[in-house]
PDB file of C-alpha atoms and ligand atoms in Angstrom:
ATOM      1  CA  UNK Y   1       4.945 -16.406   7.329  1.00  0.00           C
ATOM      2  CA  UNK Y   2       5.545 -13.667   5.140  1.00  0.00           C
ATOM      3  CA  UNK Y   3       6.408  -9.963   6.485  1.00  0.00           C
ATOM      4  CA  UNK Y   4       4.227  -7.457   5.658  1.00  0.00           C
ATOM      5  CA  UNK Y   5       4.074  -3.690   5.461  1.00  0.00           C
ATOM      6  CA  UNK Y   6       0.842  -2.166   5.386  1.00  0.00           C
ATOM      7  CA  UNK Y   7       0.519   1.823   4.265  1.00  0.00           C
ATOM      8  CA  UNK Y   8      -2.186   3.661   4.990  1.00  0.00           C
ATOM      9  CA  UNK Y   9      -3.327   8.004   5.117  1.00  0.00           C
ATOM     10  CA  UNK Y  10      -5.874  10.272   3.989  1.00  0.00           C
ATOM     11  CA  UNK Y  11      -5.816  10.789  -0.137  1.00  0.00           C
ATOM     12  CA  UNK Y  12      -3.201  12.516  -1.709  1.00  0.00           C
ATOM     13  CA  UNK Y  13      -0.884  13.023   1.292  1.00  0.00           C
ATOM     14  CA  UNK Y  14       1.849  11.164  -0.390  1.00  0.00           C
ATOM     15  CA  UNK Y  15       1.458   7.309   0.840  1.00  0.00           C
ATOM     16  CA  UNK Y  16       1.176   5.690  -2.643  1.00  0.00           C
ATOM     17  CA  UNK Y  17       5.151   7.958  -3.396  1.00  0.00           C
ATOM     18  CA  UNK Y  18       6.357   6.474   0.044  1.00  0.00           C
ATOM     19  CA  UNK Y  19       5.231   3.118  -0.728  1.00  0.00           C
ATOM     20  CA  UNK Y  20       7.122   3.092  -3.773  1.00  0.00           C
ATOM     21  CA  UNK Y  21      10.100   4.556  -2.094  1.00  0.00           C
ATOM     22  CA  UNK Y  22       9.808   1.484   0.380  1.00  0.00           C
ATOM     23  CA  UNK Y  23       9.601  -0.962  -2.454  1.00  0.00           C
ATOM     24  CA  UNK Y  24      13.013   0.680  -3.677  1.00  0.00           C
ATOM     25  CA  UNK Y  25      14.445   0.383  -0.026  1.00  0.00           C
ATOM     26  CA  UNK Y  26      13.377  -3.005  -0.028  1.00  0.00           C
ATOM     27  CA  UNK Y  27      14.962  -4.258  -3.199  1.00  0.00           C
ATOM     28  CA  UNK Y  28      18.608  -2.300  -2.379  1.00  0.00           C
ATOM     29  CA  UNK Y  29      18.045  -4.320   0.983  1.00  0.00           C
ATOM     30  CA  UNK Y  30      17.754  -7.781  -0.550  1.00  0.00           C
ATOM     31  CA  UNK Y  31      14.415  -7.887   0.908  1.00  0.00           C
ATOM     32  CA  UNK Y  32      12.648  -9.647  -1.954  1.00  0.00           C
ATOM     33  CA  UNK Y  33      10.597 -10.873  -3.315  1.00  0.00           C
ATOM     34  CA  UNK Y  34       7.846  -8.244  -2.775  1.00  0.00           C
ATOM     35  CA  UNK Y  35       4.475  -8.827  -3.390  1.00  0.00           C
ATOM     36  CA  UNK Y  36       3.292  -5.292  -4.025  1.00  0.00           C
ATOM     37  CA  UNK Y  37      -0.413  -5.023  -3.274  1.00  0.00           C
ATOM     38  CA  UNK Y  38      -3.054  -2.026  -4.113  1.00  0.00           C
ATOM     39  CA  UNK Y  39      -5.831  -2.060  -2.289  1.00  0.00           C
ATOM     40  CA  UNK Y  40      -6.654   1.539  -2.578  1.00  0.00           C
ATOM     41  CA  UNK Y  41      -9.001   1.842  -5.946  1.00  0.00           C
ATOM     42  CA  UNK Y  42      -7.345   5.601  -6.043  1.00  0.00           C
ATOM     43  CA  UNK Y  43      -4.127   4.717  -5.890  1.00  0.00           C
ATOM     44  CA  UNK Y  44      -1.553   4.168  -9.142  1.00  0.00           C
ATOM     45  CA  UNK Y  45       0.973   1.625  -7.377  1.00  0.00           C
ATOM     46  CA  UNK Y  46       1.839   0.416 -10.687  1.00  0.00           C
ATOM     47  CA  UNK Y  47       3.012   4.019 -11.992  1.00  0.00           C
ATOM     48  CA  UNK Y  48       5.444   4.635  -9.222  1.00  0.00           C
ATOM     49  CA  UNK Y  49       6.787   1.089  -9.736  1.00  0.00           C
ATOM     50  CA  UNK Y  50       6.839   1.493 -13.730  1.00  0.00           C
ATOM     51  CA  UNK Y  51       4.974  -1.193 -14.713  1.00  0.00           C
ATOM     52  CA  UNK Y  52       1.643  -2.156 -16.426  1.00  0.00           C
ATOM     53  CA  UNK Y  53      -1.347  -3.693 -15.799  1.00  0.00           C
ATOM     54  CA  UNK Y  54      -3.636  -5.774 -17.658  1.00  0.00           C
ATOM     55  CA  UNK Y  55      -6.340  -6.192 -14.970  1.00  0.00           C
ATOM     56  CA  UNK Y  56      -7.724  -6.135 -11.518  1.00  0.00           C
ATOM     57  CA  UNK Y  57      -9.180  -8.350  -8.919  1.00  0.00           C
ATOM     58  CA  UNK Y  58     -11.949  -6.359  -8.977  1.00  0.00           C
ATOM     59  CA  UNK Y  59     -13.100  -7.161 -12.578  1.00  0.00           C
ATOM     60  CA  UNK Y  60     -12.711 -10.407 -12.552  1.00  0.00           C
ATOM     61  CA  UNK Y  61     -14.708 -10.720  -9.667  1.00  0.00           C
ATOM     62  CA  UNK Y  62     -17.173  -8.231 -11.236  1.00  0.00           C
ATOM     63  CA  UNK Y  63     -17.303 -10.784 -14.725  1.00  0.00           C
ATOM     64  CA  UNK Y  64     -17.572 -13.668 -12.252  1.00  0.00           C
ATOM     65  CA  UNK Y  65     -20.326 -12.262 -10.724  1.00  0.00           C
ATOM     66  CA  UNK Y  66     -22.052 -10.630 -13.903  1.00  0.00           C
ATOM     67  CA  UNK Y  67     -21.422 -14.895 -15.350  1.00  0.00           C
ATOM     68  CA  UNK Y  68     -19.227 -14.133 -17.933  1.00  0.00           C
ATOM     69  CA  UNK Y  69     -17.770 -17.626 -17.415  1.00  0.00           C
ATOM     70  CA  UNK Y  70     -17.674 -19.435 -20.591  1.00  0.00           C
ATOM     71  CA  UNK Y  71     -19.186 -22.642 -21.031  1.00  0.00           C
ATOM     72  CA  UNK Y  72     -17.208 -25.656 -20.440  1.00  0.00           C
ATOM     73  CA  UNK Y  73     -14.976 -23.665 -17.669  1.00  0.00           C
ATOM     74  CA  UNK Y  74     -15.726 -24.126 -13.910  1.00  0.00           C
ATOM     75  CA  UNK Y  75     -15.833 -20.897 -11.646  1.00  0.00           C
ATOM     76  CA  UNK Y  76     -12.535 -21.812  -9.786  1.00  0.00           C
ATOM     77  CA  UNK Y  77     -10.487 -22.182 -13.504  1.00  0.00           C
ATOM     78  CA  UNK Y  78     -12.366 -19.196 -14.470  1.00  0.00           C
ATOM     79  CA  UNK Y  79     -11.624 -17.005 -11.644  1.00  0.00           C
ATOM     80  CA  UNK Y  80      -7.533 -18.631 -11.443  1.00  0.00           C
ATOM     81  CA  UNK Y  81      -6.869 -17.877 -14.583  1.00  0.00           C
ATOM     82  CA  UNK Y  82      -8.194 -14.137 -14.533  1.00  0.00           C
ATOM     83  CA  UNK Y  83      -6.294 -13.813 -11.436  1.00  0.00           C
ATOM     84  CA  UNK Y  84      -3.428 -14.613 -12.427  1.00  0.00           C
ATOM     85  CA  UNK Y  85      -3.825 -12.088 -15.142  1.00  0.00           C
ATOM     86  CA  UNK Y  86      -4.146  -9.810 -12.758  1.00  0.00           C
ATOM     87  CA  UNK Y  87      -0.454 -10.479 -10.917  1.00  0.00           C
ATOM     88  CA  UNK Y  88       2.314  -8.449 -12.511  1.00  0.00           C
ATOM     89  CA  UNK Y  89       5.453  -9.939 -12.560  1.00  0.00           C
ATOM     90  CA  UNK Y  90       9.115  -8.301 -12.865  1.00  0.00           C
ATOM     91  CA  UNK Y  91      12.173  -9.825 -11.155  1.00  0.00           C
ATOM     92  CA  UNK Y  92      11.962  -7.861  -7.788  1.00  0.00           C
ATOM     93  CA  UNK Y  93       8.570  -7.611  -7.287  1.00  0.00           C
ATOM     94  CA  UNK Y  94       5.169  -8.387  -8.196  1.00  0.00           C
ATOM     95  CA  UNK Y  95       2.131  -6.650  -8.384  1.00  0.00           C
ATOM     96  CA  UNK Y  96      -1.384  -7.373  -8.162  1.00  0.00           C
ATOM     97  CA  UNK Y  97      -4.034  -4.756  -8.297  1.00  0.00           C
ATOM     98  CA  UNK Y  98      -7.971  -5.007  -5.952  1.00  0.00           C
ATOM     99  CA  UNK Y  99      -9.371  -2.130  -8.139  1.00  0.00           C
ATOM    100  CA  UNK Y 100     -12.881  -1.602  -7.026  1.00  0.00           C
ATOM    101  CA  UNK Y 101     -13.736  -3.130  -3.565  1.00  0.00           C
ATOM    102  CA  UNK Y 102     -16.968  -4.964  -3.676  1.00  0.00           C
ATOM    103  CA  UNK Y 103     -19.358  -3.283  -1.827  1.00  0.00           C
ATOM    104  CA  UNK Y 104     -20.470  -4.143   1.674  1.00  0.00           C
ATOM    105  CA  UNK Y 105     -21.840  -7.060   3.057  1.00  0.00           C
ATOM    106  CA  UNK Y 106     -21.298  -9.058  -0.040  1.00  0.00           C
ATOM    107  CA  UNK Y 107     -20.277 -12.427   0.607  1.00  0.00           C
ATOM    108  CA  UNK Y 108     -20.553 -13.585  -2.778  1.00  0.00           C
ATOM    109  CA  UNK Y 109     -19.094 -17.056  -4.369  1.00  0.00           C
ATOM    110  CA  UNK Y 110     -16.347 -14.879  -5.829  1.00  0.00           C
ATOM    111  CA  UNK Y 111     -15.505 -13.428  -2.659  1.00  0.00           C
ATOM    112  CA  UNK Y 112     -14.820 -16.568  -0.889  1.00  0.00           C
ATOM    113  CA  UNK Y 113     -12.521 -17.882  -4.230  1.00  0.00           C
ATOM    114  CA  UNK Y 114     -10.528 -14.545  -4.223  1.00  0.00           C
ATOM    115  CA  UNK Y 115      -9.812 -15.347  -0.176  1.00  0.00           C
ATOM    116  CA  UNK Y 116      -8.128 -18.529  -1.013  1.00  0.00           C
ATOM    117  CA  UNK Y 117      -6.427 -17.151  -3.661  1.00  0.00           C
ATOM    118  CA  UNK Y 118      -5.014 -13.932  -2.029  1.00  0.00           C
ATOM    119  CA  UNK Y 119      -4.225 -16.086   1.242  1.00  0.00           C
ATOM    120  CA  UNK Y 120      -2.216 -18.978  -1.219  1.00  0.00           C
ATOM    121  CA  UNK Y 121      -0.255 -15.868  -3.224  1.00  0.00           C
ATOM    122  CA  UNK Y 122       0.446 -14.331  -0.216  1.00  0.00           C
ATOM    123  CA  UNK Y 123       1.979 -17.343   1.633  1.00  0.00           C
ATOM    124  CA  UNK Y 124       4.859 -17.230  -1.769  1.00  0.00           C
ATOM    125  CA  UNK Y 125       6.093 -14.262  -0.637  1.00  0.00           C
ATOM    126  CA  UNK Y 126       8.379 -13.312   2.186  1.00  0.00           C
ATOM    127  CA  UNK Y 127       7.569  -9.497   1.874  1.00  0.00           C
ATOM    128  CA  UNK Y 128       4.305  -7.884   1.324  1.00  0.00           C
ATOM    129  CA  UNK Y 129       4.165  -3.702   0.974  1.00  0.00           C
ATOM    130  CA  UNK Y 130       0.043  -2.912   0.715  1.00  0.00           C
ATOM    131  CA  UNK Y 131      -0.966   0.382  -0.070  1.00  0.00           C
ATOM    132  CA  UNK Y 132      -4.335   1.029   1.153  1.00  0.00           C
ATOM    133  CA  UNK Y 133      -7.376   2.825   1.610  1.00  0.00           C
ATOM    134  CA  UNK Y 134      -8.221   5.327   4.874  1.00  0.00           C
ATOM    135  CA  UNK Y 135     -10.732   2.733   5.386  1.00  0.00           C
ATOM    136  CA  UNK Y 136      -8.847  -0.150   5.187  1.00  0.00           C
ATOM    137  CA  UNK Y 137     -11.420  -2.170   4.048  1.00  0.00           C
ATOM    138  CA  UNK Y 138      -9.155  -4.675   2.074  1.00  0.00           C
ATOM    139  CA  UNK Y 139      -7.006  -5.059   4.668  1.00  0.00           C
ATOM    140  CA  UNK Y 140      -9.996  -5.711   7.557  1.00  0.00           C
ATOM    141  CA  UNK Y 141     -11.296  -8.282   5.036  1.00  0.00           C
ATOM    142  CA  UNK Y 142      -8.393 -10.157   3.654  1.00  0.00           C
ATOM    143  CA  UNK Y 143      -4.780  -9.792   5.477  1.00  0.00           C
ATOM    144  CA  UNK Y 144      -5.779  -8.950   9.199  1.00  0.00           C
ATOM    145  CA  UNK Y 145      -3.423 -11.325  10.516  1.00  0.00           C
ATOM    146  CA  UNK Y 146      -0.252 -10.219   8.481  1.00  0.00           C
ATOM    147  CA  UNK Y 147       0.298  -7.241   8.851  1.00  0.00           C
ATOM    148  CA  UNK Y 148       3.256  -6.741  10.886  1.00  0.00           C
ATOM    149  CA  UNK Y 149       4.127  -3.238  10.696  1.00  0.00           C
ATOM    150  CA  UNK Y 150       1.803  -0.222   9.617  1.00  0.00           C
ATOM    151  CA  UNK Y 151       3.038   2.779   8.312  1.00  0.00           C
ATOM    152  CA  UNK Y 152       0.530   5.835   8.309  1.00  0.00           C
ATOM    153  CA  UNK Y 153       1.266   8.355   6.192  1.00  0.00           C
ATOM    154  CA  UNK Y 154      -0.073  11.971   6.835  1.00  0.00           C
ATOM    155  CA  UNK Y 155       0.805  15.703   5.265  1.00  0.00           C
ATOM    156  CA  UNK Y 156       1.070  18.233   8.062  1.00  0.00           C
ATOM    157  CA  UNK Y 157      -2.657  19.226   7.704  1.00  0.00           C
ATOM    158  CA  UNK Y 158      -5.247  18.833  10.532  1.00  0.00           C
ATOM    159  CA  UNK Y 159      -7.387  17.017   8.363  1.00  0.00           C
ATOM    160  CA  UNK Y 160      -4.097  14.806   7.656  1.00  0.00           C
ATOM    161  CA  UNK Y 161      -3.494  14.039  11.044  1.00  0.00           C
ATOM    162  CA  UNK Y 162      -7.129  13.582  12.110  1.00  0.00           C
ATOM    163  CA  UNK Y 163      -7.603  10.789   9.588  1.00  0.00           C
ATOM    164  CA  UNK Y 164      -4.124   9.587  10.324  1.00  0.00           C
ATOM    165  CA  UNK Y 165      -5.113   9.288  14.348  1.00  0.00           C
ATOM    166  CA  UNK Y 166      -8.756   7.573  13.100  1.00  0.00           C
ATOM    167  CA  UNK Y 167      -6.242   4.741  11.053  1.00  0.00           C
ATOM    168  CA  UNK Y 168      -4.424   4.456  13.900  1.00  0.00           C
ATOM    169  CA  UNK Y 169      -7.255   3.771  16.740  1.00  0.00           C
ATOM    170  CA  UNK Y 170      -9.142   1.662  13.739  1.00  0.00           C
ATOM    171  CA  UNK Y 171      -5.714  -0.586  13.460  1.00  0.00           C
ATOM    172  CA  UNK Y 172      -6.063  -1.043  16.975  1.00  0.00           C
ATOM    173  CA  UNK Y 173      -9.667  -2.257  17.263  1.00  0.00           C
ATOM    174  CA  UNK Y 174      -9.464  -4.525  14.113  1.00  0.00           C
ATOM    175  CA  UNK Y 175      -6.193  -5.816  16.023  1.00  0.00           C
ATOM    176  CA  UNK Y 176      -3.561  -5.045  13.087  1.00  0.00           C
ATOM    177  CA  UNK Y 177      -0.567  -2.507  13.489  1.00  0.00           C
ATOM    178  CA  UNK Y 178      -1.458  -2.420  17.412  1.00  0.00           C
ATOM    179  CA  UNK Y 179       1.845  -1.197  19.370  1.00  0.00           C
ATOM    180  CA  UNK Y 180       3.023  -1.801  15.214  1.00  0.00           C
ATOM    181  CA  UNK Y 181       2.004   1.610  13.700  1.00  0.00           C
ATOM    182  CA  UNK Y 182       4.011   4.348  13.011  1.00  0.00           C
ATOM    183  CA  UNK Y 183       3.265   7.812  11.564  1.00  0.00           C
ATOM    184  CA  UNK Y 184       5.616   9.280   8.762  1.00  0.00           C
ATOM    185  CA  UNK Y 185       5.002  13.165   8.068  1.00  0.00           C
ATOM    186  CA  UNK Y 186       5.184  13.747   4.408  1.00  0.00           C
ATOM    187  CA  UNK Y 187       5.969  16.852   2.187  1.00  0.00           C
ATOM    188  CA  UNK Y 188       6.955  18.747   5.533  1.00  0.00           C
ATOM    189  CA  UNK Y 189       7.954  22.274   4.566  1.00  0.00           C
ATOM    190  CA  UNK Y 190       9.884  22.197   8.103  1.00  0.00           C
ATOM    191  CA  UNK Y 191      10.292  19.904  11.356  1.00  0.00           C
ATOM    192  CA  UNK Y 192       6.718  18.879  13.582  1.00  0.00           C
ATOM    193  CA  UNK Y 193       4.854  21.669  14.869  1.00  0.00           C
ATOM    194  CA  UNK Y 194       3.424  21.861  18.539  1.00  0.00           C
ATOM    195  CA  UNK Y 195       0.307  21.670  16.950  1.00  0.00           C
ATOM    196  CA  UNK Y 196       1.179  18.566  15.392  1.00  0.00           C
ATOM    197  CA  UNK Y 197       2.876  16.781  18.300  1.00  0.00           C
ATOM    198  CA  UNK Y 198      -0.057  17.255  20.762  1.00  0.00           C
ATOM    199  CA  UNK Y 199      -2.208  15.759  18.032  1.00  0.00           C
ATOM    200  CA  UNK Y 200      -0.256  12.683  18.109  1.00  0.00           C
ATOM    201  CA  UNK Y 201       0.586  12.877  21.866  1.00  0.00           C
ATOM    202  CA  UNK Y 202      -3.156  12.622  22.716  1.00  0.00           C
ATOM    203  CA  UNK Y 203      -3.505   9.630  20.019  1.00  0.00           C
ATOM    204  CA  UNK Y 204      -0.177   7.826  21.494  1.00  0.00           C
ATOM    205  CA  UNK Y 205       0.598   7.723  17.654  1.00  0.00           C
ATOM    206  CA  UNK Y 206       4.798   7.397  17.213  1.00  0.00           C
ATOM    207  CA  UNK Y 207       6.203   9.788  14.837  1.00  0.00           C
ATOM    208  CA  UNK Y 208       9.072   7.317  12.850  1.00  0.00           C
ATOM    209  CA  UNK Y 209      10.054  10.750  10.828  1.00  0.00           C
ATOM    210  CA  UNK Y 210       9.693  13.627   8.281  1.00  0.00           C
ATOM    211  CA  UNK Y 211       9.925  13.395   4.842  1.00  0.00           C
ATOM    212  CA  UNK Y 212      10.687  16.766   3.329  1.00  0.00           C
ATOM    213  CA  UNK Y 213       8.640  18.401   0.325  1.00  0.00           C
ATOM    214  CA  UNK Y 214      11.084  17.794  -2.568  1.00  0.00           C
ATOM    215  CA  UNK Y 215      10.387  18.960  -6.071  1.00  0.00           C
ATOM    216  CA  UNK Y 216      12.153  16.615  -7.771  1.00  0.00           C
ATOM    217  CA  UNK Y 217       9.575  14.114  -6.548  1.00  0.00           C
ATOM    218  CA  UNK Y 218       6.910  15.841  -7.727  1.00  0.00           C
ATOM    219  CA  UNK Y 219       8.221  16.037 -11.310  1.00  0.00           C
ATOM    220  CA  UNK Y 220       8.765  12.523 -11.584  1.00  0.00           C
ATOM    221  CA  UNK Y 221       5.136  12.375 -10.912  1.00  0.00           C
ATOM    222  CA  UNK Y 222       4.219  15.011 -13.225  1.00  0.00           C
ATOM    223  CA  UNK Y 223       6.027  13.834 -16.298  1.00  0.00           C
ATOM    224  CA  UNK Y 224       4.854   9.908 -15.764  1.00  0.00           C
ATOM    225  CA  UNK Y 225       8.438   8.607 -14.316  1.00  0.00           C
ATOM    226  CA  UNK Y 226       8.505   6.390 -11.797  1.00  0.00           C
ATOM    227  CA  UNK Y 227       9.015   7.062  -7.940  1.00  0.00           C
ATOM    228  CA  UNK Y 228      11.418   3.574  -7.590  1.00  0.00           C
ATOM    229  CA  UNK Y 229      13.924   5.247 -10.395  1.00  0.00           C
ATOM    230  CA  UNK Y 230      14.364   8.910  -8.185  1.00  0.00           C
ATOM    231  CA  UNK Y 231      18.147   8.990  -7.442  1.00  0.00           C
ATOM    232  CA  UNK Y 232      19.268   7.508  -3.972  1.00  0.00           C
ATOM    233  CA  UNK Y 233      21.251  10.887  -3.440  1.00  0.00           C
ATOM    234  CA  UNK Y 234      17.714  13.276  -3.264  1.00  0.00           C
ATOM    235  CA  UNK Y 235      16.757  14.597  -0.387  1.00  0.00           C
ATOM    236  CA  UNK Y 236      13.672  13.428   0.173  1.00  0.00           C
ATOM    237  CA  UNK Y 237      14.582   9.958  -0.480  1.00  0.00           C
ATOM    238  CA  UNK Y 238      17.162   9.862   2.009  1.00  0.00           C
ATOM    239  CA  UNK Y 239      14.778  11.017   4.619  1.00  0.00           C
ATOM    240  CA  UNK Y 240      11.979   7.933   3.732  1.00  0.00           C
ATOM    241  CA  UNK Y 241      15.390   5.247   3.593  1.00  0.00           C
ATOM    242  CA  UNK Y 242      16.792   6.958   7.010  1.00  0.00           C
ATOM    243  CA  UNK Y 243      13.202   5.949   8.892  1.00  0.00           C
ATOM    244  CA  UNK Y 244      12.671   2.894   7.085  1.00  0.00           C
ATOM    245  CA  UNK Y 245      16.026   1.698   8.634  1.00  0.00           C
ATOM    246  CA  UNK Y 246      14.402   2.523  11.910  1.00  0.00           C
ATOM    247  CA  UNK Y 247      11.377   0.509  11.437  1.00  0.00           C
ATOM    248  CA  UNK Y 248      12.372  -2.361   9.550  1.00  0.00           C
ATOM    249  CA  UNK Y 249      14.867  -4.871  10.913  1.00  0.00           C
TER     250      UNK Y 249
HETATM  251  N1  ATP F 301       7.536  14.576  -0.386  1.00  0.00           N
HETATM  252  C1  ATP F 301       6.911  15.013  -1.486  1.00  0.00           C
HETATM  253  N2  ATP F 301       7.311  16.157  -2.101  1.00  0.00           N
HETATM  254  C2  ATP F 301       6.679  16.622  -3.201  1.00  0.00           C
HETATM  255  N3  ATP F 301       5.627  16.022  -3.777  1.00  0.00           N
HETATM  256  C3  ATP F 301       5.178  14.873  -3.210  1.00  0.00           C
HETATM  257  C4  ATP F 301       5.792  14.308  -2.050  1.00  0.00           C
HETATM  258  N4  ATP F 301       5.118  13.162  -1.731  1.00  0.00           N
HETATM  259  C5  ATP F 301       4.143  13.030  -2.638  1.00  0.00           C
HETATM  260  N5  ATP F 301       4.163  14.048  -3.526  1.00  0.00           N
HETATM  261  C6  ATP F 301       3.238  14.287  -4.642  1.00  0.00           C
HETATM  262  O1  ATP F 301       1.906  14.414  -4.101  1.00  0.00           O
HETATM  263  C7  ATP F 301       0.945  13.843  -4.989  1.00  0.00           C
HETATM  264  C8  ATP F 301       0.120  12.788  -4.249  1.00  0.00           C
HETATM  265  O2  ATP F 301       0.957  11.718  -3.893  1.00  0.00           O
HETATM  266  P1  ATP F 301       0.431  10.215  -3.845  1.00  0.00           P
HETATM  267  O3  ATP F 301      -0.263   9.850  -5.122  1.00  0.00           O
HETATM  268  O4  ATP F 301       1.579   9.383  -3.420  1.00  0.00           O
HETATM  269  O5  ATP F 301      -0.642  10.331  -2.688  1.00  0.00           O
HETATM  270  P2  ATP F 301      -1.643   9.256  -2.099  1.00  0.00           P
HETATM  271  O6  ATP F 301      -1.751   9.564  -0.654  1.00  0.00           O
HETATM  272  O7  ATP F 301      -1.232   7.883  -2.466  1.00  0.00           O
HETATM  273  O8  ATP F 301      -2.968   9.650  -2.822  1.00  0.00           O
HETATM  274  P3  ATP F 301      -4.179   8.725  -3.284  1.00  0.00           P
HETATM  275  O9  ATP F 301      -4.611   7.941  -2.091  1.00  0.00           O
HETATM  276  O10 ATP F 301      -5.180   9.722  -3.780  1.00  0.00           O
HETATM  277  O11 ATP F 301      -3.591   7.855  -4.365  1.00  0.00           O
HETATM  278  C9  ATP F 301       1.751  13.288  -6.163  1.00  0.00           C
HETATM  279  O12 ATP F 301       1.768  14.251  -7.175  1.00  0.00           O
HETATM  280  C10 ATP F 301       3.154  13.105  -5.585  1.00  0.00           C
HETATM  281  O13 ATP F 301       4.182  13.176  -6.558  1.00  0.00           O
END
């Protein structure tokens, strides 16, 4: 059974950096190879790793479903061939890309093909990182039963923490990440407030640590260079390696 890492935090508070910065943990660790999922149709996985990608799950399941198969080709060639299109391979990792999700309550023919497929890649890896949407619809539908430890990510906002406690109670009734989840504070101008720590005292959300607001970061980001290339020296990178040796074994 493969490990797997599941992030997941309101837009824009930092969890598509982090899970880059726990790819780069990962690698240094010998903990490959990854299987780098993005299930968040926001997120740009694939910039903070530095590579490119030439398409999505969700477009071939859109052509699938729009019957762009060409004659002579059965759906399940049609839809294996696309999807391996979609996986992005480099030595440490790979990376494969859900794009748009499909809507709800479709149970289309595609969706049951993609299923099998995602459940057979998955089983080649022994590490899975998956960064996700607040709603975690990919990961209610497709990789319930793997995740192993979920990492909520959260600025020090109210609204931050309030979706960050709603992730954590949703983990629990969908039965992934319970006793599993852990809360990392991101772009923290200082140390947890009161404010903040009676939030998550209520939720019985753990706090695994703070990763500081670093402006090297945030240039890499501006000028297009990858999150997995920031030195190993910054501040702020320290911080995300120092609780990831907490929380993974
Ligand atoms: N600790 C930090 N210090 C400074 N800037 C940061 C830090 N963490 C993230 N950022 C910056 O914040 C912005 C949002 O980060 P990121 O894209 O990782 O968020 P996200 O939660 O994945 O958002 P979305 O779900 O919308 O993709 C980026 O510009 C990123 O470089």
């Amino acid at each position: 059974m493969p490990f797997s890492i599941a992030l997941a935090g309101k837009g824009g508070t930092g969890k598509t950096t982090i899970a880059g910065m726990l790819i780069k943990y990962m690698i240094m660790k010998e903990k490959k190879p990854i299987l780098a999922v993005d299930a968040d149709s926001n997120a740009n996985l694939n910039e903070v790793l530095g590579v490119k990608i030439i398409d999505t799950i969700g477009n071939a399941r859109e052509d699938m479903k729009k019957g762009k198969v060409p004659s002579g080709m059965t759906k399940d060639i049609f839809i294996s061939m696309r999807l391996e299109e979609a996986l992005t391979e480099t030595d440490n990792f790979d990376l494969i890309v859900m794009g748009q999700p499909e809507g709800q309550g479709c149970y289309c023919a595609a969706n049951s093909l993609l299923t099998g497929f995602l459940e057979k890649l998955t089983a080649n890896y022994p590490y899975i990182v998956m960064d996700n949407e607040a709603g975690m619809e990919h990961i209610s539908r497709l990789t319930t039963r793997n995740v192993d430890v979920l990492l909520i990510v959260s600025d020090t906002s109210r609204r931050g923490l309030q979706a960050a406690t709603r992730i954590h109670k949703l983990s629990q009734e969908l039965n992934i990440g319970a006793n599993k989840s852990h809360l990392i504070i991101n772009q923290a101008k200082n140390g947890p407030s009161d404010m903040v720590l009676d939030i998550l005292d209520e939720a019985g959300l753990n706090l695994a640590g703070t990763v500081p607001e670093d402006d090297t970061l945030y240039e890499y980001d501006l000028n297009g260079r990858p999150t997995i290339e920031m030195p190993e020296d910054n501040d702020a990178v320290k911080a995300a390696f120092g609780i990831f040796d907490k929380i993974i074994n």
